[in-house]
Amino acid sequence: MSTAFEDAGDSPGFLMWQTTNMWQREMRKALEPFGLTHPQFVLLFSCHFMNEQAEWRDRLTQVQLAQNVRMDVNVTSQVLRKLEQQGYVRRGPHPADTRAHAIAPTPTGSELANRAVQAVEAADRAFFSVLGTETRELLGMLTKLAGHQGQAGV
């Protein structure tokens, strides 16, 4: 077999994939009571959070939201459409760009985002608790990876 690794556990990519799958399973369980998928939660909470910032309030576009969460614009559009149908976000005229729509959470969407984030953060704490004080070190490494990949155009 042609591989650089003697054992699958030596491959950082394979371990990241396994860990991501386990973490996503915990996120699904945490979000199930709210009727949200993880992508829906990420976009809803990010929309809520960004609209609370003066610079984004009633000016946030779909492209800006997609860039912020590093999600494909087409996927973002599909997920936002579903959130809009559920009454959690609204699209309205953008004050400065007639080609774009401003995206904002509805009051129901903001309330749901605030409740769901508590469950997500509790699930994160439980999942990462095995690391103890090393959680900060992992956060630094993930930040480094995310920053490097962001510079590469991802």
PDB file of N, CA, C and O in Angstrom, residues 41-93:
ATOM      1  N   PHE A  41     -28.324  26.500  12.208  1.00  0.00           N
ATOM      2  CA  PHE A  41     -27.950  27.184  13.449  1.00  0.00           C
ATOM      3  C   PHE A  41     -26.825  28.179  13.210  1.00  0.00           C
ATOM      4  O   PHE A  41     -26.890  29.320  13.668  1.00  0.00           O
ATOM      5  N   VAL A  42     -25.782  27.752  12.518  1.00  0.00           N
ATOM      6  CA  VAL A  42     -24.629  28.627  12.284  1.00  0.00           C
ATOM      7  C   VAL A  42     -25.063  29.908  11.567  1.00  0.00           C
ATOM      8  O   VAL A  42     -24.688  31.014  11.964  1.00  0.00           O
ATOM      9  N   LEU A  43     -25.872  29.766  10.526  1.00  0.00           N
ATOM     10  CA  LEU A  43     -26.315  30.956   9.788  1.00  0.00           C
ATOM     11  C   LEU A  43     -27.285  31.802  10.611  1.00  0.00           C
ATOM     12  O   LEU A  43     -27.184  33.030  10.615  1.00  0.00           O
ATOM     13  N   LEU A  44     -28.207  31.166  11.318  1.00  0.00           N
ATOM     14  CA  LEU A  44     -29.161  31.919  12.122  1.00  0.00           C
ATOM     15  C   LEU A  44     -28.457  32.670  13.242  1.00  0.00           C
ATOM     16  O   LEU A  44     -28.690  33.873  13.438  1.00  0.00           O
ATOM     17  N   PHE A  45     -27.582  31.986  13.985  1.00  0.00           N
ATOM     18  CA  PHE A  45     -26.902  32.664  15.082  1.00  0.00           C
ATOM     19  C   PHE A  45     -25.961  33.747  14.556  1.00  0.00           C
ATOM     20  O   PHE A  45     -25.895  34.836  15.128  1.00  0.00           O
ATOM     21  N   SER A  46     -25.245  33.474  13.487  1.00  0.00           N
ATOM     22  CA  SER A  46     -24.334  34.475  12.918  1.00  0.00           C
ATOM     23  C   SER A  46     -25.108  35.689  12.423  1.00  0.00           C
ATOM     24  O   SER A  46     -24.674  36.826  12.609  1.00  0.00           O
ATOM     25  N   CYS A  47     -26.244  35.454  11.794  1.00  0.00           N
ATOM     26  CA  CYS A  47     -27.105  36.549  11.337  1.00  0.00           C
ATOM     27  C   CYS A  47     -27.571  37.380  12.528  1.00  0.00           C
ATOM     28  O   CYS A  47     -27.520  38.616  12.511  1.00  0.00           O
ATOM     29  N   HIS A  48     -28.003  36.694  13.569  1.00  0.00           N
ATOM     30  CA  HIS A  48     -28.441  37.371  14.799  1.00  0.00           C
ATOM     31  C   HIS A  48     -27.286  38.179  15.399  1.00  0.00           C
ATOM     32  O   HIS A  48     -27.430  39.362  15.693  1.00  0.00           O
ATOM     33  N   PHE A  49     -26.136  37.544  15.568  1.00  0.00           N
ATOM     34  CA  PHE A  49     -24.975  38.180  16.183  1.00  0.00           C
ATOM     35  C   PHE A  49     -24.509  39.392  15.375  1.00  0.00           C
ATOM     36  O   PHE A  49     -24.267  40.464  15.922  1.00  0.00           O
ATOM     37  N   MET A  50     -24.391  39.206  14.063  1.00  0.00           N
ATOM     38  CA  MET A  50     -23.888  40.296  13.225  1.00  0.00           C
ATOM     39  C   MET A  50     -24.879  41.459  13.179  1.00  0.00           C
ATOM     40  O   MET A  50     -24.470  42.616  13.162  1.00  0.00           O
ATOM     41  N   ASN A  51     -26.173  41.174  13.192  1.00  0.00           N
ATOM     42  CA  ASN A  51     -27.172  42.246  13.166  1.00  0.00           C
ATOM     43  C   ASN A  51     -27.225  43.017  14.476  1.00  0.00           C
ATOM     44  O   ASN A  51     -27.785  44.107  14.522  1.00  0.00           O
ATOM     45  N   GLU A  52     -26.643  42.467  15.528  1.00  0.00           N
ATOM     46  CA  GLU A  52     -26.551  43.214  16.777  1.00  0.00           C
ATOM     47  C   GLU A  52     -25.402  44.213  16.761  1.00  0.00           C
ATOM     48  O   GLU A  52     -25.338  45.089  17.609  1.00  0.00           O
ATOM     49  N   GLN A  53     -24.504  44.071  15.791  1.00  0.00           N
ATOM     50  CA  GLN A  53     -23.381  45.003  15.641  1.00  0.00           C
ATOM     51  C   GLN A  53     -23.840  46.176  14.776  1.00  0.00           C
ATOM     52  O   GLN A  53     -24.436  45.973  13.722  1.00  0.00           O
ATOM     53  N   ALA A  54     -23.558  47.384  15.216  1.00  0.00           N
ATOM     54  CA  ALA A  54     -24.025  48.586  14.515  1.00  0.00           C
ATOM     55  C   ALA A  54     -23.619  48.595  13.038  1.00  0.00           C
ATOM     56  O   ALA A  54     -24.397  49.009  12.180  1.00  0.00           O
ATOM     57  N   GLU A  55     -22.415  48.132  12.733  1.00  0.00           N
ATOM     58  CA  GLU A  55     -21.929  48.181  11.349  1.00  0.00           C
ATOM     59  C   GLU A  55     -22.714  47.276  10.402  1.00  0.00           C
ATOM     60  O   GLU A  55     -22.724  47.497   9.201  1.00  0.00           O
ATOM     61  N   TRP A  56     -23.366  46.235  10.937  1.00  0.00           N
ATOM     62  CA  TRP A  56     -24.086  45.286  10.104  1.00  0.00           C
ATOM     63  C   TRP A  56     -25.601  45.441  10.176  1.00  0.00           C
ATOM     64  O   TRP A  56     -26.310  44.947   9.305  1.00  0.00           O
ATOM     65  N   ARG A  57     -26.112  46.069  11.210  1.00  0.00           N
ATOM     66  CA  ARG A  57     -27.554  46.117  11.453  1.00  0.00           C
ATOM     67  C   ARG A  57     -28.309  46.575  10.211  1.00  0.00           C
ATOM     68  O   ARG A  57     -28.073  47.642   9.673  1.00  0.00           O
ATOM     69  N   ASP A  58     -29.210  45.721   9.753  1.00  0.00           N
ATOM     70  CA  ASP A  58     -30.063  45.970   8.588  1.00  0.00           C
ATOM     71  C   ASP A  58     -29.273  46.233   7.309  1.00  0.00           C
ATOM     72  O   ASP A  58     -29.796  46.798   6.361  1.00  0.00           O
ATOM     73  N   ARG A  59     -28.006  45.816   7.276  1.00  0.00           N
ATOM     74  CA  ARG A  59     -27.153  45.995   6.099  1.00  0.00           C
ATOM     75  C   ARG A  59     -26.466  44.690   5.689  1.00  0.00           C
ATOM     76  O   ARG A  59     -25.723  44.647   4.732  1.00  0.00           O
ATOM     77  N   LEU A  60     -26.662  43.627   6.446  1.00  0.00           N
ATOM     78  CA  LEU A  60     -25.979  42.362   6.212  1.00  0.00           C
ATOM     79  C   LEU A  60     -26.528  41.686   4.959  1.00  0.00           C
ATOM     80  O   LEU A  60     -27.731  41.475   4.837  1.00  0.00           O
ATOM     81  N   THR A  61     -25.633  41.357   4.040  1.00  0.00           N
ATOM     82  CA  THR A  61     -26.054  40.662   2.825  1.00  0.00           C
ATOM     83  C   THR A  61     -25.736  39.171   2.950  1.00  0.00           C
ATOM     84  O   THR A  61     -24.953  38.750   3.799  1.00  0.00           O
ATOM     85  N   GLN A  62     -26.341  38.408   2.082  1.00  0.00           N
ATOM     86  CA  GLN A  62     -26.119  36.968   2.036  1.00  0.00           C
ATOM     87  C   GLN A  62     -24.646  36.650   1.781  1.00  0.00           C
ATOM     88  O   GLN A  62     -24.082  35.754   2.409  1.00  0.00           O
ATOM     89  N   VAL A  63     -24.021  37.381   0.884  1.00  0.00           N
ATOM     90  CA  VAL A  63     -22.610  37.151   0.565  1.00  0.00           C
ATOM     91  C   VAL A  63     -21.743  37.443   1.783  1.00  0.00           C
ATOM     92  O   VAL A  63     -20.829  36.675   2.105  1.00  0.00           O
ATOM     93  N   GLN A  64     -22.013  38.532   2.485  1.00  0.00           N
ATOM     94  CA  GLN A  64     -21.238  38.869   3.676  1.00  0.00           C
ATOM     95  C   GLN A  64     -21.400  37.806   4.762  1.00  0.00           C
ATOM     96  O   GLN A  64     -20.437  37.434   5.422  1.00  0.00           O
ATOM     97  N   LEU A  65     -22.616  37.318   4.934  1.00  0.00           N
ATOM     98  CA  LEU A  65     -22.869  36.269   5.916  1.00  0.00           C
ATOM     99  C   LEU A  65     -22.123  34.994   5.524  1.00  0.00           C
ATOM    100  O   LEU A  65     -21.467  34.367   6.360  1.00  0.00           O
ATOM    101  N   ALA A  66     -22.182  34.621   4.263  1.00  0.00           N
ATOM    102  CA  ALA A  66     -21.484  33.426   3.776  1.00  0.00           C
ATOM    103  C   ALA A  66     -19.977  33.553   3.988  1.00  0.00           C
ATOM    104  O   ALA A  66     -19.321  32.599   4.425  1.00  0.00           O
ATOM    105  N   GLN A  67     -19.433  34.721   3.706  1.00  0.00           N
ATOM    106  CA  GLN A  67     -18.001  34.944   3.903  1.00  0.00           C
ATOM    107  C   GLN A  67     -17.632  34.847   5.377  1.00  0.00           C
ATOM    108  O   GLN A  67     -16.600  34.273   5.730  1.00  0.00           O
ATOM    109  N   ASN A  68     -18.473  35.389   6.234  1.00  0.00           N
ATOM    110  CA  ASN A  68     -18.195  35.373   7.666  1.00  0.00           C
ATOM    111  C   ASN A  68     -18.126  33.954   8.220  1.00  0.00           C
ATOM    112  O   ASN A  68     -17.264  33.653   9.039  1.00  0.00           O
ATOM    113  N   VAL A  69     -19.016  33.092   7.778  1.00  0.00           N
ATOM    114  CA  VAL A  69     -19.038  31.717   8.296  1.00  0.00           C
ATOM    115  C   VAL A  69     -18.251  30.753   7.411  1.00  0.00           C
ATOM    116  O   VAL A  69     -18.164  29.570   7.714  1.00  0.00           O
ATOM    117  N   ARG A  70     -17.706  31.258   6.308  1.00  0.00           N
ATOM    118  CA  ARG A  70     -16.941  30.462   5.348  1.00  0.00           C
ATOM    119  C   ARG A  70     -17.767  29.310   4.781  1.00  0.00           C
ATOM    120  O   ARG A  70     -17.341  28.158   4.759  1.00  0.00           O
ATOM    121  N   MET A  71     -18.960  29.678   4.332  1.00  0.00           N
ATOM    122  CA  MET A  71     -19.868  28.709   3.719  1.00  0.00           C
ATOM    123  C   MET A  71     -20.088  29.120   2.267  1.00  0.00           C
ATOM    124  O   MET A  71     -20.119  30.315   1.964  1.00  0.00           O
ATOM    125  N   ASP A  72     -20.242  28.154   1.409  1.00  0.00           N
ATOM    126  CA  ASP A  72     -20.522  28.416   0.006  1.00  0.00           C
ATOM    127  C   ASP A  72     -21.760  29.310  -0.127  1.00  0.00           C
ATOM    128  O   ASP A  72     -22.761  29.094   0.573  1.00  0.00           O
ATOM    129  N   VAL A  73     -21.707  30.286  -1.011  1.00  0.00           N
ATOM    130  CA  VAL A  73     -22.805  31.239  -1.176  1.00  0.00           C
ATOM    131  C   VAL A  73     -24.091  30.536  -1.614  1.00  0.00           C
ATOM    132  O   VAL A  73     -25.180  30.889  -1.148  1.00  0.00           O
ATOM    133  N   ASN A  74     -23.976  29.546  -2.486  1.00  0.00           N
ATOM    134  CA  ASN A  74     -25.174  28.826  -2.936  1.00  0.00           C
ATOM    135  C   ASN A  74     -25.803  28.016  -1.810  1.00  0.00           C
ATOM    136  O   ASN A  74     -27.028  27.970  -1.676  1.00  0.00           O
ATOM    137  N   VAL A  75     -24.978  27.384  -1.001  1.00  0.00           N
ATOM    138  CA  VAL A  75     -25.492  26.638   0.156  1.00  0.00           C
ATOM    139  C   VAL A  75     -26.127  27.612   1.140  1.00  0.00           C
ATOM    140  O   VAL A  75     -27.215  27.366   1.671  1.00  0.00           O
ATOM    141  N   THR A  76     -25.468  28.739   1.352  1.00  0.00           N
ATOM    142  CA  THR A  76     -26.003  29.777   2.240  1.00  0.00           C
ATOM    143  C   THR A  76     -27.383  30.202   1.769  1.00  0.00           C
ATOM    144  O   THR A  76     -28.322  30.330   2.565  1.00  0.00           O
ATOM    145  N   SER A  77     -27.525  30.399   0.480  1.00  0.00           N
ATOM    146  CA  SER A  77     -28.806  30.814  -0.088  1.00  0.00           C
ATOM    147  C   SER A  77     -29.896  29.784   0.195  1.00  0.00           C
ATOM    148  O   SER A  77     -31.013  30.139   0.597  1.00  0.00           O
ATOM    149  N   GLN A  78     -29.575  28.513  -0.015  1.00  0.00           N
ATOM    150  CA  GLN A  78     -30.553  27.449   0.220  1.00  0.00           C
ATOM    151  C   GLN A  78     -30.965  27.374   1.689  1.00  0.00           C
ATOM    152  O   GLN A  78     -32.150  27.241   2.007  1.00  0.00           O
ATOM    153  N   VAL A  79     -29.978  27.473   2.582  1.00  0.00           N
ATOM    154  CA  VAL A  79     -30.270  27.389   4.018  1.00  0.00           C
ATOM    155  C   VAL A  79     -31.075  28.611   4.461  1.00  0.00           C
ATOM    156  O   VAL A  79     -32.041  28.488   5.222  1.00  0.00           O
ATOM    157  N   LEU A  80     -30.713  29.797   3.984  1.00  0.00           N
ATOM    158  CA  LEU A  80     -31.453  31.010   4.342  1.00  0.00           C
ATOM    159  C   LEU A  80     -32.886  30.954   3.834  1.00  0.00           C
ATOM    160  O   LEU A  80     -33.810  31.425   4.512  1.00  0.00           O
ATOM    161  N   ARG A  81     -33.071  30.377   2.654  1.00  0.00           N
ATOM    162  CA  ARG A  81     -34.422  30.244   2.117  1.00  0.00           C
ATOM    163  C   ARG A  81     -35.288  29.411   3.069  1.00  0.00           C
ATOM    164  O   ARG A  81     -36.424  29.762   3.362  1.00  0.00           O
ATOM    165  N   LYS A  82     -34.715  28.323   3.570  1.00  0.00           N
ATOM    166  CA  LYS A  82     -35.442  27.465   4.514  1.00  0.00           C
ATOM    167  C   LYS A  82     -35.719  28.217   5.818  1.00  0.00           C
ATOM    168  O   LYS A  82     -36.838  28.158   6.355  1.00  0.00           O
ATOM    169  N   LEU A  83     -34.728  28.939   6.324  1.00  0.00           N
ATOM    170  CA  LEU A  83     -34.918  29.716   7.562  1.00  0.00           C
ATOM    171  C   LEU A  83     -35.970  30.806   7.373  1.00  0.00           C
ATOM    172  O   LEU A  83     -36.741  31.098   8.293  1.00  0.00           O
ATOM    173  N   GLU A  84     -36.024  31.368   6.180  1.00  0.00           N
ATOM    174  CA  GLU A  84     -37.039  32.385   5.880  1.00  0.00           C
ATOM    175  C   GLU A  84     -38.432  31.744   5.857  1.00  0.00           C
ATOM    176  O   GLU A  84     -39.387  32.297   6.417  1.00  0.00           O
ATOM    177  N   GLN A  85     -38.545  30.582   5.234  1.00  0.00           N
ATOM    178  CA  GLN A  85     -39.828  29.865   5.197  1.00  0.00           C
ATOM    179  C   GLN A  85     -40.306  29.511   6.600  1.00  0.00           C
ATOM    180  O   GLN A  85     -41.508  29.496   6.872  1.00  0.00           O
ATOM    181  N   GLN A  86     -39.374  29.238   7.488  1.00  0.00           N
ATOM    182  CA  GLN A  86     -39.720  28.881   8.868  1.00  0.00           C
ATOM    183  C   GLN A  86     -40.019  30.121   9.720  1.00  0.00           C
ATOM    184  O   GLN A  86     -40.413  29.983  10.869  1.00  0.00           O
ATOM    185  N   GLY A  87     -39.800  31.302   9.155  1.00  0.00           N
ATOM    186  CA  GLY A  87     -40.081  32.531   9.887  1.00  0.00           C
ATOM    187  C   GLY A  87     -38.973  32.978  10.817  1.00  0.00           C
ATOM    188  O   GLY A  87     -39.199  33.794  11.714  1.00  0.00           O
ATOM    189  N   TYR A  88     -37.742  32.492  10.579  1.00  0.00           N
ATOM    190  CA  TYR A  88     -36.627  32.829  11.463  1.00  0.00           C
ATOM    191  C   TYR A  88     -35.750  33.975  10.943  1.00  0.00           C
ATOM    192  O   TYR A  88     -35.047  34.605  11.721  1.00  0.00           O
ATOM    193  N   VAL A  89     -35.755  34.193   9.639  1.00  0.00           N
ATOM    194  CA  VAL A  89     -35.031  35.336   9.072  1.00  0.00           C
ATOM    195  C   VAL A  89     -35.936  36.030   8.070  1.00  0.00           C
ATOM    196  O   VAL A  89     -36.898  35.451   7.567  1.00  0.00           O
ATOM    197  N   ARG A  90     -35.598  37.285   7.808  1.00  0.00           N
ATOM    198  CA  ARG A  90     -36.336  38.042   6.797  1.00  0.00           C
ATOM    199  C   ARG A  90     -35.320  38.702   5.876  1.00  0.00           C
ATOM    200  O   ARG A  90     -34.212  39.032   6.268  1.00  0.00           O
ATOM    201  N   ARG A  91     -35.748  38.849   4.639  1.00  0.00           N
ATOM    202  CA  ARG A  91     -34.932  39.555   3.644  1.00  0.00           C
ATOM    203  C   ARG A  91     -35.702  40.802   3.244  1.00  0.00           C
ATOM    204  O   ARG A  91     -36.897  40.742   2.974  1.00  0.00           O
ATOM    205  N   GLY A  92     -34.997  41.906   3.212  1.00  0.00           N
ATOM    206  CA  GLY A  92     -35.631  43.156   2.832  1.00  0.00           C
ATOM    207  C   GLY A  92     -34.701  43.967   1.961  1.00  0.00           C
ATOM    208  O   GLY A  92     -33.562  43.570   1.704  1.00  0.00           O
ATOM    209  N   PRO A  93     -35.167  45.113   1.505  1.00  0.00           N
ATOM    210  CA  PRO A  93     -34.320  45.961   0.669  1.00  0.00           C
ATOM    211  C   PRO A  93     -33.058  46.390   1.415  1.00  0.00           C
ATOM    212  O   PRO A  93     -33.115  46.716   2.601  1.00  0.00           O
TER     213      PRO A  93
END
